[in-house]
Short mmCIF file of C-alpha atoms and ligand atoms in Angstrom, two decimals:
data_model
loop_
_atom_site.label_atom_id
_atom_site.label_comp_id
_atom_site.label_asym_id
_atom_site.label_seq_id
_atom_site.Cartn_x
_atom_site.Cartn_y
_atom_site.Cartn_z
CA MET O 967 -12.65 10.05 -5.41
CA GLN O 968 -10.15 7.30 -5.24
CA TYR O 969 -10.54 3.52 -5.98
CA GLU O 970 -14.10 3.73 -6.98
CA SER O 971 -14.64 2.39 -10.57
CA PHE O 972 -10.93 1.93 -10.66
CA ALA O 973 -11.23 -0.85 -8.29
CA PHE O 974 -12.89 -3.08 -10.86
CA ILE O 975 -9.90 -3.00 -13.32
CA TYR O 976 -7.21 -2.59 -10.64
CA ASP O 977 -6.18 -6.24 -10.79
CA LYS O 978 -5.94 -6.13 -14.74
CA LEU O 979 -3.74 -2.92 -14.55
CA MET O 980 -1.63 -4.59 -11.90
CA ASP O 981 -0.97 -7.82 -13.74
CA ASN O 982 2.57 -6.95 -14.29
CA VAL O 983 3.26 -6.89 -10.40
CA ASP O 984 4.69 -10.21 -9.23
CA TYR O 985 2.61 -10.51 -5.97
CA GLY O 986 4.11 -14.15 -5.44
CA MET O 987 7.43 -12.73 -5.10
CA TRP O 988 6.16 -9.98 -3.06
CA ILE O 989 4.81 -12.76 -0.56
CA ASN O 990 8.27 -14.42 -0.56
CA TYR O 991 10.01 -11.37 0.26
CA ILE O 992 7.43 -10.69 3.38
CA GLU O 993 8.05 -14.08 4.44
CA ASN O 994 11.94 -13.96 4.09
CA ILE O 995 11.74 -10.70 6.34
CA ILE O 996 9.76 -12.35 8.93
CA LYS O 997 12.32 -15.39 8.85
CA ARG O 998 15.30 -12.88 9.31
CA GLU O 999 13.49 -11.16 12.02
CA ASN O 1000 13.09 -14.42 13.84
CA VAL O 1001 9.49 -13.68 14.88
CA ILE O 1002 6.73 -16.21 14.97
CA VAL O 1003 3.77 -14.69 12.88
CA LYS O 1004 0.38 -16.41 13.03
CA ASN O 1005 -1.71 -13.51 12.59
CA ILE O 1006 -1.67 -10.21 10.39
CA LEU O 1007 -3.28 -7.20 10.20
CA GLU O 1008 -2.99 -5.61 6.73
CA LEU O 1009 -3.83 -1.93 6.24
CA ALA O 1010 -4.88 -0.62 2.81
CA CYS O 1011 -5.22 -4.16 1.61
CA GLY O 1012 -6.97 -3.23 -1.65
CA THR O 1013 -8.40 -6.10 -3.57
CA GLY O 1014 -6.33 -8.61 -1.34
CA ASN O 1015 -3.65 -9.51 -3.68
CA LEU O 1016 -1.47 -10.21 -0.75
CA THR O 1017 -4.13 -10.92 1.73
CA ILE O 1018 -5.80 -13.82 -0.10
CA PRO O 1019 -2.65 -15.78 -0.85
CA LEU O 1020 -1.33 -15.05 2.98
CA ALA O 1021 -4.70 -16.54 4.07
CA GLN O 1022 -4.14 -19.48 1.82
CA LYS O 1023 -0.63 -20.03 3.47
CA GLY O 1024 -2.41 -20.27 6.77
CA TYR O 1025 -1.97 -16.81 8.24
CA ASP O 1026 -4.76 -15.57 10.16
CA ILE O 1027 -5.16 -12.31 8.31
CA VAL O 1028 -7.64 -9.37 8.39
CA GLY O 1029 -7.65 -6.73 5.73
CA ILE O 1030 -8.80 -3.21 6.10
CA ASP O 1031 -9.22 -0.65 3.22
CA ILE O 1032 -11.02 2.55 2.82
CA SER O 1033 -12.54 1.77 -0.38
CA GLU O 1034 -15.69 -0.48 -0.57
CA GLU O 1035 -15.25 -1.09 -4.18
CA MET O 1036 -11.69 -2.62 -3.75
CA LEU O 1037 -13.05 -4.78 -0.84
CA ASP O 1038 -15.90 -5.70 -3.03
CA VAL O 1039 -13.45 -7.26 -5.52
CA ALA O 1040 -11.49 -8.90 -2.64
CA LYS O 1041 -14.55 -10.56 -1.22
CA GLN O 1042 -15.60 -11.93 -4.66
CA LYS O 1043 -12.04 -13.46 -5.19
CA CYS O 1044 -12.41 -14.95 -1.87
CA LEU O 1045 -15.64 -16.40 -2.90
CA GLU O 1046 -14.22 -17.80 -6.19
CA GLU O 1047 -11.26 -19.13 -4.32
CA GLU O 1048 -13.52 -20.55 -1.33
CA ILE O 1049 -11.48 -19.02 1.32
CA ASP O 1050 -12.86 -17.11 4.34
CA VAL O 1051 -11.10 -13.73 5.23
CA VAL O 1052 -12.19 -10.92 7.27
CA PHE O 1053 -12.33 -7.45 5.50
CA LEU O 1054 -13.15 -4.37 7.19
CA ASN O 1055 -14.05 -0.98 5.30
CA GLN O 1056 -12.29 1.31 7.49
CA ASP O 1057 -10.20 4.47 7.10
CA MET O 1058 -6.81 3.55 8.55
CA ARG O 1059 -6.54 7.29 9.95
CA GLU O 1060 -9.42 6.27 12.13
CA LEU O 1061 -8.48 2.66 12.85
CA ASP O 1062 -11.23 0.76 14.83
CA PHE O 1063 -9.68 -2.67 15.80
CA GLU O 1064 -9.72 -4.10 19.18
CA ILE O 1065 -7.77 -7.13 18.75
CA TYR O 1066 -4.29 -6.64 20.42
CA ASP O 1067 -1.01 -8.66 20.67
CA LEU O 1068 -0.78 -8.90 16.93
CA ASP O 1069 2.22 -10.65 15.70
CA CYS O 1070 2.28 -8.60 12.57
CA VAL O 1071 1.00 -5.19 10.99
CA LEU O 1072 1.62 -4.92 7.21
CA CYS O 1073 0.80 -2.26 4.74
CA ALA O 1074 2.10 -2.96 1.16
CA CYS O 1075 2.13 -1.18 -2.13
CA ASP O 1076 2.58 2.45 -1.00
CA GLY O 1077 -0.65 2.52 1.06
CA PHE O 1078 1.04 5.03 3.51
CA ASN O 1079 1.78 7.48 0.49
CA TYR O 1080 -1.88 8.18 0.52
CA ILE O 1081 -1.60 9.49 4.08
CA LEU O 1082 -1.14 13.38 3.39
CA GLU O 1083 -0.39 14.68 6.87
CA GLU O 1084 2.70 13.74 8.86
CA GLU O 1085 0.27 14.07 12.05
CA GLU O 1086 -2.06 11.32 10.38
CA LEU O 1087 0.87 9.09 9.94
CA LYS O 1088 2.04 9.55 13.54
CA ASN O 1089 -1.43 8.85 14.85
CA ILE O 1090 -1.51 5.46 12.64
CA PHE O 1091 2.05 4.32 13.72
CA GLU O 1092 0.88 4.90 17.25
CA ASN O 1093 -2.04 2.87 16.92
CA VAL O 1094 -0.12 0.01 15.08
CA TYR O 1095 2.22 -0.05 18.07
CA LYS O 1096 -0.53 -0.37 20.59
CA LEU O 1097 -1.91 -3.26 18.52
CA LEU O 1098 1.19 -5.28 18.22
CA LYS O 1099 2.57 -7.55 20.80
CA GLU O 1100 6.11 -7.14 22.33
CA GLU O 1101 8.66 -7.92 19.62
CA GLY O 1102 5.72 -7.86 17.15
CA ILE O 1103 6.72 -6.74 13.50
CA PHE O 1104 5.64 -3.81 11.38
CA ILE O 1105 6.27 -4.18 7.71
CA PHE O 1106 5.29 -1.53 5.12
CA ASP O 1107 6.74 0.22 1.97
CA ILE O 1108 6.50 3.38 0.34
CA SER O 1109 7.06 4.92 -3.04
CA SER O 1110 10.27 6.91 -2.14
CA TYR O 1111 10.91 10.46 -2.20
CA PHE O 1112 13.04 9.82 -5.32
CA LYS O 1113 10.42 8.15 -7.16
CA MET O 1114 7.65 10.41 -6.25
CA SER O 1115 9.71 13.60 -7.09
CA ASN O 1116 11.81 12.31 -10.16
CA ILE O 1117 9.81 9.52 -11.96
CA LEU O 1118 6.22 10.33 -11.28
CA SER O 1119 6.43 13.96 -10.68
CA ASN O 1120 5.27 16.06 -13.60
CA ASN O 1121 5.05 13.22 -15.85
CA THR O 1122 2.31 11.62 -17.93
CA PHE O 1123 2.04 7.89 -18.49
CA GLY O 1124 -0.24 5.75 -20.40
CA GLU O 1125 -1.13 2.31 -21.72
CA ASN O 1126 -3.44 1.30 -24.72
CA ARG O 1127 -4.63 -2.13 -24.50
CA GLU O 1128 -7.09 -3.88 -26.44
CA ASP O 1129 -9.94 -3.48 -23.94
CA ILE O 1130 -8.66 -1.00 -21.40
CA ALA O 1131 -6.72 2.20 -22.09
CA TYR O 1132 -5.55 5.04 -19.51
CA ILE O 1133 -3.80 8.31 -19.20
CA TRP O 1134 -2.11 8.96 -16.05
CA GLN O 1135 -1.03 12.79 -15.58
CA ASN O 1136 0.89 13.77 -12.60
CA TYR O 1137 1.56 17.18 -10.97
CA PHE O 1138 4.17 17.47 -8.39
CA ASP O 1139 3.44 20.09 -5.69
CA GLU O 1140 7.14 20.63 -4.33
CA GLU O 1141 6.04 22.89 -1.41
CA GLU O 1142 3.57 20.17 -0.04
CA ASN O 1143 5.61 17.26 -1.45
CA ILE O 1144 2.25 15.71 -2.85
CA VAL O 1145 1.75 14.55 -6.24
CA GLU O 1146 -1.84 15.02 -7.71
CA MET O 1147 -2.51 12.13 -10.10
CA ASP O 1148 -5.20 12.67 -12.74
CA LEU O 1149 -6.25 9.36 -14.02
CA ALA O 1150 -8.52 8.85 -17.15
CA PHE O 1151 -9.72 5.32 -17.88
CA PHE O 1152 -11.29 3.95 -21.19
CA ILE O 1153 -13.00 0.61 -20.88
CA ARG O 1154 -14.33 -1.16 -23.86
CA ASN O 1155 -18.11 -1.79 -24.02
CA GLY O 1156 -18.83 -3.38 -27.31
CA LYS O 1157 -17.81 -1.10 -30.15
CA TYR O 1158 -17.13 1.89 -28.05
CA PHE O 1159 -15.05 2.91 -24.87
CA GLU O 1160 -16.66 4.27 -21.64
CA LYS O 1161 -14.60 6.94 -19.83
CA PHE O 1162 -14.24 7.63 -16.09
CA GLU O 1163 -11.85 9.58 -14.23
CA GLU O 1164 -10.32 9.67 -10.77
CA THR O 1165 -7.85 12.07 -8.86
CA HIS O 1166 -5.54 10.40 -6.48
CA TYR O 1167 -3.27 12.44 -4.12
CA GLN O 1168 0.02 10.67 -2.79
CA ARG O 1169 2.55 12.35 -0.41
CA ALA O 1170 6.30 11.85 -0.88
CA TYR O 1171 8.25 11.19 2.46
CA ASN O 1172 11.86 11.08 2.92
CA ASN O 1173 13.13 8.08 4.70
CA GLU O 1174 14.27 10.31 7.52
CA GLU O 1175 10.88 11.70 8.18
CA ILE O 1176 9.41 8.13 8.23
CA LEU O 1177 12.44 7.02 10.56
CA ASP O 1178 11.91 9.80 13.03
CA ILE O 1179 8.40 9.02 13.41
CA LEU O 1180 8.92 5.33 13.92
CA LYS O 1181 11.54 5.89 16.38
CA HIS O 1182 9.51 8.63 18.19
CA THR O 1183 6.51 6.01 18.41
CA GLY O 1184 8.94 3.56 20.29
CA PHE O 1185 9.60 1.27 17.31
CA ASN O 1186 13.25 -0.29 17.34
CA ASN O 1187 15.49 -2.53 15.31
CA ILE O 1188 14.29 -0.53 12.25
CA LYS O 1189 15.75 -1.68 8.87
CA VAL O 1190 15.15 0.31 5.57
CA TYR O 1191 15.50 -1.87 2.69
CA LYS O 1192 15.54 -0.81 -1.06
CA ASP O 1193 13.30 -2.60 -3.86
CA PHE O 1194 12.76 -6.06 -2.47
CA THR O 1195 16.39 -6.52 -1.22
CA PHE O 1196 18.19 -6.70 2.00
CA LEU O 1197 20.29 -3.70 1.08
CA GLN O 1198 20.13 -0.51 2.92
CA ALA O 1199 17.94 1.82 0.83
CA ASP O 1200 19.94 4.60 -1.09
CA GLU O 1201 19.04 7.84 -2.66
CA GLU O 1202 17.73 6.32 -5.87
CA SER O 1203 15.79 3.32 -4.37
CA GLU O 1204 12.28 3.57 -5.90
CA ARG O 1205 10.35 1.45 -3.19
CA VAL O 1206 11.54 1.52 0.14
CA PHE O 1207 10.77 -1.33 2.67
CA PHE O 1208 10.47 -0.37 6.46
CA VAL O 1209 10.73 -3.32 8.95
CA CYS O 1210 10.64 -2.57 12.63
CA LYS O 1211 9.64 -4.28 16.06
CA LYS O 1212 7.96 -2.93 19.00
C1 SAM R 1494 -1.89 1.06 -4.49
S1 SAM R 1494 -3.52 0.37 -3.61
C2 SAM R 1494 -2.64 -1.06 -2.81
C3 SAM R 1494 -3.36 -2.11 -2.66
C4 SAM R 1494 -2.92 -3.40 -2.20
N1 SAM R 1494 -2.14 -3.43 -0.80
C5 SAM R 1494 -2.14 -4.06 -3.11
O1 SAM R 1494 -0.93 -4.29 -2.81
O2 SAM R 1494 -2.44 -4.19 -4.27
C6 SAM R 1494 -3.50 1.59 -2.26
C7 SAM R 1494 -4.72 1.17 -1.35
O3 SAM R 1494 -4.57 2.08 -0.37
C8 SAM R 1494 -6.19 2.31 0.08
N2 SAM R 1494 -6.18 3.43 1.05
C9 SAM R 1494 -5.88 4.58 0.64
N3 SAM R 1494 -5.92 5.46 1.61
C10 SAM R 1494 -6.67 4.71 2.65
C11 SAM R 1494 -6.91 4.85 4.10
N4 SAM R 1494 -6.96 6.31 4.49
N5 SAM R 1494 -7.37 3.88 4.81
C12 SAM R 1494 -7.45 2.69 4.35
N6 SAM R 1494 -7.06 2.27 2.99
C13 SAM R 1494 -6.79 3.32 2.24
C14 SAM R 1494 -6.80 2.39 -1.32
O4 SAM R 1494 -8.25 2.32 -1.17
C15 SAM R 1494 -6.21 1.13 -2.20
O5 SAM R 1494 -6.91 0.18 -2.01
#
């Protein structure tokens, strides 16, 4: 299973990610695209690392995630921050959302790499298209094919902190373009460490594959940016941002 016990240490292990910079980047995209964004639907919102600050900035935002545990953490953070955000526990492959004419749909930090079938991705994009207003904006990023096949691929990563350690072993299936990620976590509990494991599967998509699906769905004005810049993504970009309009 994915993002069960991991949910409760996710934020600690992501403490090297600059979510403030991420929010600035998203707001700069919105400015450049010249759209008025008041409401946002965020897919695969996780523990609300973007959802909550965006809500604090005044956006009317709803976060959707398949993991109840990730949403539990997000809701707890909202309680602590005294902010009201609607979170829905849904699989974005079976999106059940009936508020239309949205200004913006967002999916950040490689949520779509968890969608393993191209047909499923097509279906999600079609639903997003239906939900957006005319000229509404769709912003998402993926871990690039380059990153998945060259950096993550058949590699092992790990960290050994005072209270948490993990081993992250990856296996890349070149035929299916899927990386199996075997994660073992060790959490300090007094004198000893408790171990738990999760296996995640992420698909490597080429930019062209994604572009074809977006165009086929009807999106236009599509931009493909590299790594938090406004430069066209290239062969060696690791995080690729797609920005398009209905
Ligand atoms: C890497 S985390 C990113 C979380 C958050 N966007 C962030 O920036 O921290 C990926 C998230 O995708 C969610 N996810 C994976 N498959 C999903 C699906 N089919 N529907 C909804 N959420 C999904 C996971 O539960 C997890 O919270």
